[in-house]
PDB file of C-alpha atoms in Angstrom:
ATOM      1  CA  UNK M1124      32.091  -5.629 -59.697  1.00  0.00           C
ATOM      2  CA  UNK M1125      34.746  -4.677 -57.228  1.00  0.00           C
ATOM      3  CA  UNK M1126      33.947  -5.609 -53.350  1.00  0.00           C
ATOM      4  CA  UNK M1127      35.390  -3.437 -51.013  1.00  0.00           C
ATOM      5  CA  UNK M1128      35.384  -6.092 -48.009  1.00  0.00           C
ATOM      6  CA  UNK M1129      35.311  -9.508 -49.549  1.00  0.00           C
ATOM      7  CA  UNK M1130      35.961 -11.129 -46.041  1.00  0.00           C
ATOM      8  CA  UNK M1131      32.639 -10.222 -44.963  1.00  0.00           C
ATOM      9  CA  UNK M1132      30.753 -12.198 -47.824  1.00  0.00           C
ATOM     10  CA  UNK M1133      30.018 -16.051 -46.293  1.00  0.00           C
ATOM     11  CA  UNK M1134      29.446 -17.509 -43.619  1.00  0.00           C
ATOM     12  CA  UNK M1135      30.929 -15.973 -40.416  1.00  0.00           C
ATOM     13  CA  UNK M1136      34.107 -17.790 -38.627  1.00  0.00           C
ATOM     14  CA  UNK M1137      33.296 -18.983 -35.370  1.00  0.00           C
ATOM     15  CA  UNK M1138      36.717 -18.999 -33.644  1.00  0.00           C
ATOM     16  CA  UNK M1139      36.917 -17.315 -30.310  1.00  0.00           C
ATOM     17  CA  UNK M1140      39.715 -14.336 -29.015  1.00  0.00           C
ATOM     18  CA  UNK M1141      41.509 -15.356 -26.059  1.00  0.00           C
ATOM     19  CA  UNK M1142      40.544 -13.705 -22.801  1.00  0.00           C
ATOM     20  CA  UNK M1143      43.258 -11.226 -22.707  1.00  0.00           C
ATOM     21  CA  UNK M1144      42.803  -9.935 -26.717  1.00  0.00           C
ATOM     22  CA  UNK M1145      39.045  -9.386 -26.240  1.00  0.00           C
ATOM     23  CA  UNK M1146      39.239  -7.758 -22.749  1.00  0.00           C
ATOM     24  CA  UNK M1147      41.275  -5.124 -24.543  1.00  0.00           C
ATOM     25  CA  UNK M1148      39.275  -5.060 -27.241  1.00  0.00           C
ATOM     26  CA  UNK M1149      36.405  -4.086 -24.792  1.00  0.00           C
ATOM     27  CA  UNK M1150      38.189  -2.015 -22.831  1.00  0.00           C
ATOM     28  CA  UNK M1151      39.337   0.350 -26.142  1.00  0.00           C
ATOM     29  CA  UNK M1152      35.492   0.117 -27.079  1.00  0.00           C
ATOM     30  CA  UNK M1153      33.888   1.393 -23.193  1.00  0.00           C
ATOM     31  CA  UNK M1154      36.940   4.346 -23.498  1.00  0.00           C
ATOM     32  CA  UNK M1155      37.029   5.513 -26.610  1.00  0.00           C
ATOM     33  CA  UNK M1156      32.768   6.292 -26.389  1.00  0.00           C
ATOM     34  CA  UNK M1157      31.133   8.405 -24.067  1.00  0.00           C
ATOM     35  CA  UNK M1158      27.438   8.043 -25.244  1.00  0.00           C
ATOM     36  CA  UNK M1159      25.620   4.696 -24.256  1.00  0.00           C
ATOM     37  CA  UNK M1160      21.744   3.580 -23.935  1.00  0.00           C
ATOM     38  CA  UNK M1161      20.525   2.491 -20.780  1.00  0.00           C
ATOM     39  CA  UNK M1162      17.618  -0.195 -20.728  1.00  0.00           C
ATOM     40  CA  UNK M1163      15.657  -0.558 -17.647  1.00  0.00           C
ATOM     41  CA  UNK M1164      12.374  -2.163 -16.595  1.00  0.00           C
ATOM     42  CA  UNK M1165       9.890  -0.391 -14.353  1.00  0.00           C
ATOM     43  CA  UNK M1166       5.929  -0.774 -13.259  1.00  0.00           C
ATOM     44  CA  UNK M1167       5.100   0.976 -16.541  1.00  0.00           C
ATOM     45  CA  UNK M1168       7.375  -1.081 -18.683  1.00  0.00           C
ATOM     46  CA  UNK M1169      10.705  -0.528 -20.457  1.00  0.00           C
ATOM     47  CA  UNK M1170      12.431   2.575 -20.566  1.00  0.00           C
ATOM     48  CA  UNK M1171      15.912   2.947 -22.904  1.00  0.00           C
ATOM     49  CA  UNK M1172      17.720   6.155 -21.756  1.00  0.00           C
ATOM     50  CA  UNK M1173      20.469   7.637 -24.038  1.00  0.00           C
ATOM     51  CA  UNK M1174      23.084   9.013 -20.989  1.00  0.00           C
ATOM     52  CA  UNK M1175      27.052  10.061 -21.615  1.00  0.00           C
ATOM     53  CA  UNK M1176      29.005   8.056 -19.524  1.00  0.00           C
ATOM     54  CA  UNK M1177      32.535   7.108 -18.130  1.00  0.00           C
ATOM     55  CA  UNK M1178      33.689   3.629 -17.791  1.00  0.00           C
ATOM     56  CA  UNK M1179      36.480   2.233 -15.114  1.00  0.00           C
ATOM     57  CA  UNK M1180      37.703  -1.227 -16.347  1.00  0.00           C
ATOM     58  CA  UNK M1181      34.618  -3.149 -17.325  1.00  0.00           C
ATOM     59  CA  UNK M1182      32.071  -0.756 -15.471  1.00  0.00           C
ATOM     60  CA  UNK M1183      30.382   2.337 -16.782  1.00  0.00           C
ATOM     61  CA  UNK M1184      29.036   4.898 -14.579  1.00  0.00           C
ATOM     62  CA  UNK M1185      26.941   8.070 -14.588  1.00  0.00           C
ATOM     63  CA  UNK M1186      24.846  10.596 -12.679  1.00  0.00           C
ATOM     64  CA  UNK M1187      21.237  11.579 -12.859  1.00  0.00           C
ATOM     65  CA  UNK M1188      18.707  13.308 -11.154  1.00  0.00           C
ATOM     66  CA  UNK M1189      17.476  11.131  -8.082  1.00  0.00           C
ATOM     67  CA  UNK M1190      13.736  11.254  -8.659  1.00  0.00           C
ATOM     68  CA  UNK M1191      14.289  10.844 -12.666  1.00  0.00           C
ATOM     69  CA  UNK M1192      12.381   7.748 -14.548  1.00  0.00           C
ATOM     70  CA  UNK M1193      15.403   5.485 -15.192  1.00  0.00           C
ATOM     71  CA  UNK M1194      16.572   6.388 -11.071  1.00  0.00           C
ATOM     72  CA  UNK M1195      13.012   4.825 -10.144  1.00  0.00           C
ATOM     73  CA  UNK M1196      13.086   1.887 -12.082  1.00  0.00           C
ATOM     74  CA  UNK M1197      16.071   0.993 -10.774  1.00  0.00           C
ATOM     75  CA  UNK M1198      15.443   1.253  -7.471  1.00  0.00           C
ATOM     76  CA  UNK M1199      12.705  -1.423  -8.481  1.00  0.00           C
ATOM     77  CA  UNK M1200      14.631  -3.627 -10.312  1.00  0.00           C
ATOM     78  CA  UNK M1201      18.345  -3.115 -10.394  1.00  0.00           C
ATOM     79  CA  UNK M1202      19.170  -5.177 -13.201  1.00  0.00           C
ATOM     80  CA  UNK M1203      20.134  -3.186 -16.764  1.00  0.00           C
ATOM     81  CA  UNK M1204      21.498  -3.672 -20.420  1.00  0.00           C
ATOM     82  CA  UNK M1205      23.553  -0.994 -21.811  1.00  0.00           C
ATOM     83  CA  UNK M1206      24.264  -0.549 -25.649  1.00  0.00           C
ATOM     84  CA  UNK M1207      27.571   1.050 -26.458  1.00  0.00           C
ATOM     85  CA  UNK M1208      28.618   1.470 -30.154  1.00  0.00           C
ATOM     86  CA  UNK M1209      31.390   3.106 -32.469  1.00  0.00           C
ATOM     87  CA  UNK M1210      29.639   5.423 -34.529  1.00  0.00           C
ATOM     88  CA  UNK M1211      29.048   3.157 -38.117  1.00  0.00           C
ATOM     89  CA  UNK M1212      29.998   3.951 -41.597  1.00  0.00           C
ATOM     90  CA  UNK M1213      29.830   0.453 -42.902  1.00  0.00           C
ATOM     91  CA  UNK M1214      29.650  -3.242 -42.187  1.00  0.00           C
ATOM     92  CA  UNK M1215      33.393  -3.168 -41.528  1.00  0.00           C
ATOM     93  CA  UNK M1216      32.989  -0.879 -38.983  1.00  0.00           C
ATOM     94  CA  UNK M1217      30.533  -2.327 -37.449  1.00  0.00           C
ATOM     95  CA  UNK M1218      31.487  -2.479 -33.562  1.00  0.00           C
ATOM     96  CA  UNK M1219      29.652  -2.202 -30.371  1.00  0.00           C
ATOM     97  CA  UNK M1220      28.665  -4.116 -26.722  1.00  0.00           C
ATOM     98  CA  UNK M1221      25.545  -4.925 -24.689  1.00  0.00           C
ATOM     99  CA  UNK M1222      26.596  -5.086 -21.156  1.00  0.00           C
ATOM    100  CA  UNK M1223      24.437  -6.885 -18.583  1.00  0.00           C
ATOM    101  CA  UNK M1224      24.801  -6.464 -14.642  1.00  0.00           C
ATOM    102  CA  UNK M1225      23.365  -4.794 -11.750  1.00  0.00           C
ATOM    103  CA  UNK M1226      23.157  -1.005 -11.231  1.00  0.00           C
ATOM    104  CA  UNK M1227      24.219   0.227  -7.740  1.00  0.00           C
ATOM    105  CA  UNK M1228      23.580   3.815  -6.865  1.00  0.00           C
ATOM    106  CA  UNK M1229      26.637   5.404  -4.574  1.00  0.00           C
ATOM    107  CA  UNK M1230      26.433   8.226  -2.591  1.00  0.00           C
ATOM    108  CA  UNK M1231      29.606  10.017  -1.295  1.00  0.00           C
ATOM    109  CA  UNK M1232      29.585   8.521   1.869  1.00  0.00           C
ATOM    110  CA  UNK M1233      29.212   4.484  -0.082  1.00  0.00           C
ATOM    111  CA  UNK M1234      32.418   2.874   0.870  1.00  0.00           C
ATOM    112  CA  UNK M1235      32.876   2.158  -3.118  1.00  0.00           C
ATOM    113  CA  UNK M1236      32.313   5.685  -3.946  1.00  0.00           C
ATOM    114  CA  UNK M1237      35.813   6.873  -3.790  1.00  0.00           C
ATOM    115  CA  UNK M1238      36.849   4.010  -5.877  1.00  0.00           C
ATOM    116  CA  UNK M1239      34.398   5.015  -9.033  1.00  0.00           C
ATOM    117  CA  UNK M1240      34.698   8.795  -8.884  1.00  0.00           C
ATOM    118  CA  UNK M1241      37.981   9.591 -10.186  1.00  0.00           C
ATOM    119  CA  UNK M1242      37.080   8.318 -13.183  1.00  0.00           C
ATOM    120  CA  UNK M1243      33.828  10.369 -13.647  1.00  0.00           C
ATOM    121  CA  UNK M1244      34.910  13.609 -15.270  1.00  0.00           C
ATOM    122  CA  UNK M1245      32.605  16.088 -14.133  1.00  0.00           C
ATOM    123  CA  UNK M1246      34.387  18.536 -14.907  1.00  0.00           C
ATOM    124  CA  UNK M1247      33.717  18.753 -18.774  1.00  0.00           C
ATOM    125  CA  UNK M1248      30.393  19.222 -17.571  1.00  0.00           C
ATOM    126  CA  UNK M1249      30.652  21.966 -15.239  1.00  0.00           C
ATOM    127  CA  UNK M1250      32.660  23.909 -17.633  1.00  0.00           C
ATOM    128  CA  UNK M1251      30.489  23.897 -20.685  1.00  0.00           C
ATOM    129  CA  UNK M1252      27.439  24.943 -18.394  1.00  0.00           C
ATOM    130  CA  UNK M1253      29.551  27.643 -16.262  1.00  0.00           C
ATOM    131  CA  UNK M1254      29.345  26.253 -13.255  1.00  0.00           C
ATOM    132  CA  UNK M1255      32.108  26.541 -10.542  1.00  0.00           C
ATOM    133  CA  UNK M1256      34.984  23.712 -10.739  1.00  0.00           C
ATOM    134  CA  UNK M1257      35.376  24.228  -6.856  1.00  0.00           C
ATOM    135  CA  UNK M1258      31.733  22.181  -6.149  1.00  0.00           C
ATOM    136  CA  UNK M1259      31.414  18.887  -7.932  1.00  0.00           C
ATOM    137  CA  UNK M1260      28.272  17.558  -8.268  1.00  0.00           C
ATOM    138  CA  UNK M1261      26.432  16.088  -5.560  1.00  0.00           C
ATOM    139  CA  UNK M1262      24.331  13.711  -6.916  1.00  0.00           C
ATOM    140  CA  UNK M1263      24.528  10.059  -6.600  1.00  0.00           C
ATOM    141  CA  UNK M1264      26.813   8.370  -8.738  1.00  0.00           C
ATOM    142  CA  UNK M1265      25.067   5.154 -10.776  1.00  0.00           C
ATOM    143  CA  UNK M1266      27.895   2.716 -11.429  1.00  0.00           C
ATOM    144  CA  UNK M1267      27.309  -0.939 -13.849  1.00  0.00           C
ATOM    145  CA  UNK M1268      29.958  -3.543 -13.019  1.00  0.00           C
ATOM    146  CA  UNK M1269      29.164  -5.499 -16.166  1.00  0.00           C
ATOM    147  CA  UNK M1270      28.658  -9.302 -15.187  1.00  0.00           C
ATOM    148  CA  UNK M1271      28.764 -10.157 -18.909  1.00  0.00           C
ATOM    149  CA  UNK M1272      29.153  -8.591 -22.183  1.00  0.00           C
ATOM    150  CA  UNK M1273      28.628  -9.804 -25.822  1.00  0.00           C
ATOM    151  CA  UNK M1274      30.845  -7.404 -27.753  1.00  0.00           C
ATOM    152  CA  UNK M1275      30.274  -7.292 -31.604  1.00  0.00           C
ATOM    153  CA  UNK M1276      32.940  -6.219 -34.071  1.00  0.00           C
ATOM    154  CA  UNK M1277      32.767  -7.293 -37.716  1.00  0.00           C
ATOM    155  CA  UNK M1278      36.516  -6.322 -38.784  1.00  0.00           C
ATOM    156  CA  UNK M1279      37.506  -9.294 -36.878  1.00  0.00           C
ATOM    157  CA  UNK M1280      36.132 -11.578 -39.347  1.00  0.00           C
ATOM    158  CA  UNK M1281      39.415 -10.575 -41.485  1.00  0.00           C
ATOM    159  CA  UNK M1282      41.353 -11.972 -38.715  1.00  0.00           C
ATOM    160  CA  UNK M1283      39.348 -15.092 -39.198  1.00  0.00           C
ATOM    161  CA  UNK M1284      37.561 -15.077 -35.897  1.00  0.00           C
ATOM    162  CA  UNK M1285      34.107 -14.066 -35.218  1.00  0.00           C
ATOM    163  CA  UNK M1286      32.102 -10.918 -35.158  1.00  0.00           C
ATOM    164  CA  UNK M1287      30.261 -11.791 -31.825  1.00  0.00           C
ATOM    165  CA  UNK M1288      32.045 -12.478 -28.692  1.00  0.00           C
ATOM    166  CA  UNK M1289      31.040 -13.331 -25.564  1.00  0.00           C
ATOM    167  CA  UNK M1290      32.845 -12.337 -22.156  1.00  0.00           C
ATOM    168  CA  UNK M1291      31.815 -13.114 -18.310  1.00  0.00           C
ATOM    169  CA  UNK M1292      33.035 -11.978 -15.432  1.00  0.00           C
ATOM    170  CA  UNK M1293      35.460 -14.557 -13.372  1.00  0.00           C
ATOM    171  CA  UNK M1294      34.764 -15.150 -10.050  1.00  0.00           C
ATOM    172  CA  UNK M1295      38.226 -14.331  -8.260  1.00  0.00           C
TER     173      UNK M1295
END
């Protein structure tokens, strides 16, 4: 019988991407999504929170209501994993990251606040629900600077390397 993807029968390779080849990797994965899940922890337990997003280098940001469940638990515990993955049609396509880090909520007058919000495209938003493009919203702004990510792609296994890679943030 025919395989399709005979590289992905074995064992998987272990070799690692350089720095540089998996940051862009990451990087075309965080912009070419818009959906991600949100995991936080709160008095009554987990709570994993499907949200669209926007990401700015290796952080992802969105908006929510301020007195929402995932906006309390993380004013209990900042910490959070978001999943991100490429929709999947196959073990080949298989691609997708858990980010780890710390949540920070921004209001407009945050000092970091004007950094994240030209990339948050409120726009879309505003237009599909008919609401004026002259007032953005007002909300606070939730950004994730990831402080590590294990990105997972299985067509790299062709390339000989393997399908789970690990990146942490360097201290500058």
């Amino acid at each position: 019988m025919p395989v399709t993807n005979p590289w992905l029968a074995g064992p998987s390779p272990t070799k690692r991407l350089d720095r540089e080849r998996l940051e862009e990797r990451i990087r075309n994965l965080l912009s070419t999504q818009n959906m991600c899940v949100i995991a936080t922890a709160g008095p009554e337990g987990p709570l994993a929170t499907p949200v669209r997003y926007f990401s700015l280098d290796f952080a992802v940001m969105f908006s929510t209501a301020p007195g929402s469940p995932k906006m309390r638990n993380l004013a209990a515990d900042p910490r959070v994993s978001v999943g991100i993955f490429a929709p999947l049609v196959g073990q080949a396509s298989s691609r997708g990251a858990q980010l780890f880090g710390q949540a920070r909520v921004l209001s407009e007058d945050d000092p970091d606040f004007a950094h994240y919000w030209p990339a948050f495209r409120w726009q879309s938003d505003h237009v599909e629900r008919s609401r004026s493009l002259d007032e953005p919203p007002s909300g606070p702004l939730v950004v994730i600077e990831a402080e590590r990510i294990v990105y997972t792609e299985h067509w790299l296994r062709r390339e000989g390397f393997a399908p789970r890679q690990f990146w942490t943030r360097s201290a500058h």
